[in-house]
GROMACS .gro file of C-alpha atoms in nm:
model
  154
    1MET     CA    1   0.000   0.000   0.000
    2PRO     CA    2   0.141   0.343  -0.088
    3VAL     CA    3   0.263   0.575   0.188
    4ASP     CA    4   0.067   0.903   0.191
    5ILE     CA    5   0.200   1.112   0.481
    6GLY     CA    6   0.238   1.441   0.296
    7LEU     CA    7   0.593   1.376   0.170
    8ASN     CA    8   0.682   1.294  -0.188
    9ASP     CA    9   0.896   0.991  -0.275
   10GLU     CA   10   1.219   1.192  -0.297
   11ALA     CA   11   1.162   1.350   0.045
   12ARG     CA   12   1.085   1.013   0.202
   13ASN     CA   13   1.391   0.858   0.034
   14THR     CA   14   1.638   1.125   0.142
   15SER     CA   15   1.498   1.139   0.496
   16ALA     CA   16   1.525   0.759   0.519
   17ASP     CA   17   1.884   0.773   0.392
   18ALA     CA   18   1.974   1.030   0.659
   19LEU     CA   19   1.809   0.812   0.922
   20ARG     CA   20   2.013   0.511   0.803
   21VAL     CA   21   2.333   0.710   0.867
   22LEU     CA   22   2.210   0.806   1.213
   23LEU     CA   23   2.116   0.443   1.275
   24ALA     CA   24   2.465   0.331   1.169
   25GLU     CA   25   2.643   0.576   1.399
   26THR     CA   26   2.409   0.491   1.686
   27TYR     CA   27   2.453   0.115   1.638
   28ALA     CA   28   2.832   0.145   1.619
   29LEU     CA   29   2.834   0.360   1.934
   30TYR     CA   30   2.595   0.121   2.111
   31SER     CA   31   2.827  -0.171   2.035
   32LYS     CA   32   3.137   0.016   2.151
   33THR     CA   33   2.967   0.138   2.470
   34HIS     CA   34   2.841  -0.208   2.559
   35GLY     CA   35   3.188  -0.356   2.504
   36TYR     CA   36   3.341  -0.089   2.724
   37HIS     CA   37   3.082  -0.165   2.994
   38TRP     CA   38   3.199  -0.526   2.997
   39ASN     CA   39   3.571  -0.450   2.987
   40VAL     CA   40   3.640  -0.131   3.182
   41THR     CA   41   3.894  -0.168   3.463
   42GLY     CA   42   4.066   0.052   3.715
   43PRO     CA   43   3.978   0.269   4.015
   44ARG     CA   44   3.673   0.418   3.840
   45PHE     CA   45   3.538   0.076   3.742
   46ASN     CA   46   3.208   0.102   3.928
   47SER     CA   47   3.117   0.454   3.818
   48LEU     CA   48   3.217   0.397   3.453
   49HIS     CA   49   3.060   0.050   3.438
   50THR     CA   50   2.731   0.197   3.562
   51MET     CA   51   2.749   0.503   3.338
   52PHE     CA   52   2.826   0.295   3.028
   53GLU     CA   53   2.528   0.070   3.108
   54THR     CA   54   2.295   0.370   3.127
   55GLN     CA   55   2.432   0.496   2.797
   56TYR     CA   56   2.410   0.170   2.604
   57ASN     CA   57   2.052   0.117   2.725
   58GLU     CA   58   1.957   0.464   2.598
   59LEU     CA   59   2.129   0.397   2.264
   60TRP     CA   60   1.948   0.062   2.231
   61MET     CA   61   1.610   0.235   2.271
   62ALA     CA   62   1.714   0.501   2.020
   63LEU     CA   63   1.793   0.234   1.761
   64ASP     CA   64   1.434   0.114   1.774
   65GLU     CA   65   1.296   0.466   1.739
   66ILE     CA   66   1.521   0.545   1.441
   67ALA     CA   67   1.443   0.215   1.265
   68GLU     CA   68   1.070   0.262   1.321
   69ARG     CA   69   1.087   0.607   1.162
   70ILE     CA   70   1.258   0.454   0.858
   71ARG     CA   71   0.968   0.207   0.839
   72ALA     CA   72   0.710   0.485   0.878
   73LEU     CA   73   0.866   0.652   0.573
   74GLY     CA   74   0.795   0.335   0.375
   75HIS     CA   75   1.146   0.185   0.373
   76PHE     CA   76   1.299  -0.121   0.532
   77ALA     CA   77   1.553  -0.079   0.809
   78PRO     CA   78   1.884  -0.266   0.780
   79THR     CA   79   1.869  -0.615   0.929
   80SER     CA   80   2.230  -0.731   0.965
   81ALA     CA   81   2.498  -0.581   1.185
   82GLY     CA   82   2.724  -0.541   0.883
   83GLU     CA   83   2.460  -0.357   0.683
   84MET     CA   84   2.377  -0.142   0.982
   85VAL     CA   85   2.730  -0.018   1.055
   86GLU     CA   86   2.857   0.008   0.696
   87PRO     CA   87   2.790   0.385   0.669
   88ALA     CA   88   2.921   0.462   1.021
   89SER     CA   89   3.228   0.674   1.081
   90ILE     CA   90   3.264   0.516   1.429
   91LYS     CA   91   3.493   0.217   1.396
   92PRO     CA   92   3.549  -0.071   1.638
   93ASP     CA   93   3.858  -0.082   1.857
   94ASN     CA   94   4.144  -0.322   1.812
   95GLY     CA   95   4.197  -0.443   2.165
   96ILE     CA   96   4.075  -0.305   2.495
   97PRO     CA   97   4.168   0.059   2.565
   98ASP     CA   98   4.228   0.194   2.913
   99ALA     CA   99   3.944   0.371   3.095
  100ASP     CA  100   4.041   0.725   2.991
  101THR     CA  101   4.072   0.621   2.627
  102MET     CA  102   3.732   0.452   2.650
  103VAL     CA  103   3.580   0.777   2.774
  104GLU     CA  104   3.759   0.979   2.504
  105ASN     CA  105   3.640   0.736   2.235
  106LEU     CA  106   3.283   0.759   2.358
  107VAL     CA  107   3.299   1.140   2.354
  108LYS     CA  108   3.407   1.121   1.990
  109GLY     CA  109   3.131   0.869   1.920
  110HIS     CA  110   2.858   1.087   2.068
  111GLU     CA  111   2.994   1.382   1.872
  112ALA     CA  112   2.971   1.170   1.554
  113VAL     CA  113   2.609   1.087   1.638
  114SER     CA  114   2.538   1.458   1.691
  115ARG     CA  115   2.693   1.546   1.355
  116ALA     CA  116   2.489   1.276   1.179
  117ALA     CA  117   2.172   1.397   1.349
  118LYS     CA  118   2.239   1.760   1.253
  119ALA     CA  119   2.309   1.663   0.891
  120GLY     CA  120   1.986   1.463   0.896
  121LEU     CA  121   1.803   1.756   1.052
  122LYS     CA  122   1.899   1.978   0.757
  123ILE     CA  123   1.775   1.715   0.513
  124ALA     CA  124   1.451   1.666   0.704
  125GLU     CA  125   1.391   2.041   0.722
  126ASP     CA  126   1.457   2.075   0.348
  127ASN     CA  127   1.199   1.797   0.298
  128SER     CA  128   0.943   1.962   0.530
  129ASP     CA  129   0.960   1.635   0.727
  130ALA     CA  130   0.885   1.767   1.075
  131VAL     CA  131   0.866   1.424   1.239
  132THR     CA  132   1.213   1.320   1.124
  133ALA     CA  133   1.345   1.668   1.207
  134ASP     CA  134   1.213   1.632   1.561
  135LEU     CA  135   1.379   1.291   1.601
  136MET     CA  136   1.709   1.429   1.466
  137THR     CA  137   1.693   1.725   1.707
  138GLN     CA  138   1.629   1.496   2.003
  139ARG     CA  139   1.916   1.264   1.908
  140ALA     CA  140   2.160   1.555   1.867
  141ALA     CA  141   2.060   1.699   2.205
  142ILE     CA  142   2.105   1.367   2.385
  143ALA     CA  143   2.438   1.299   2.212
  144GLU     CA  144   2.576   1.642   2.300
  145LYS     CA  145   2.466   1.617   2.664
  146THR     CA  146   2.619   1.270   2.693
  147ALA     CA  147   2.945   1.388   2.536
  148TRP     CA  148   2.961   1.671   2.790
  149MET     CA  149   2.899   1.429   3.079
  150LEU     CA  150   3.170   1.198   2.950
  151ARG     CA  151   3.415   1.489   2.909
  152ALA     CA  152   3.354   1.576   3.276
  153ASN     CA  153   3.509   1.237   3.363
  154LEU     CA  154   3.844   1.324   3.206
   0.00000   0.00000   0.00000
């Protein structure tokens, strides 16, 4: 059945593409954060372990929201991990970094999510896609606040 939500095919396509990039960055950051939660060591273990858990749970919920918006635009969301992370700028680590490097890497990851959300916001605004624009704004705000909180741990 055709999608008739007040957006033409091109607008729905470009908004969905921007959402796929945001999904990729978010999934890559989720994976990294969850791995850090499992592997953090040192005198700040408890506080970082707990903080990383809060963050990966929030990212997991965001993945669902982003994928569901892609579906609402009439497109399929990626289904494999490889397909999901292919467009991401956030890359996995080789090995287990120390706690400070973990925090630094997560700051960079949240900044990458913010940049993807802001790029997607511009696309959504150009498409008059207020729902996607709202999602992008929310994701950028959460990413920037989380990056600030992480920076405060350095």
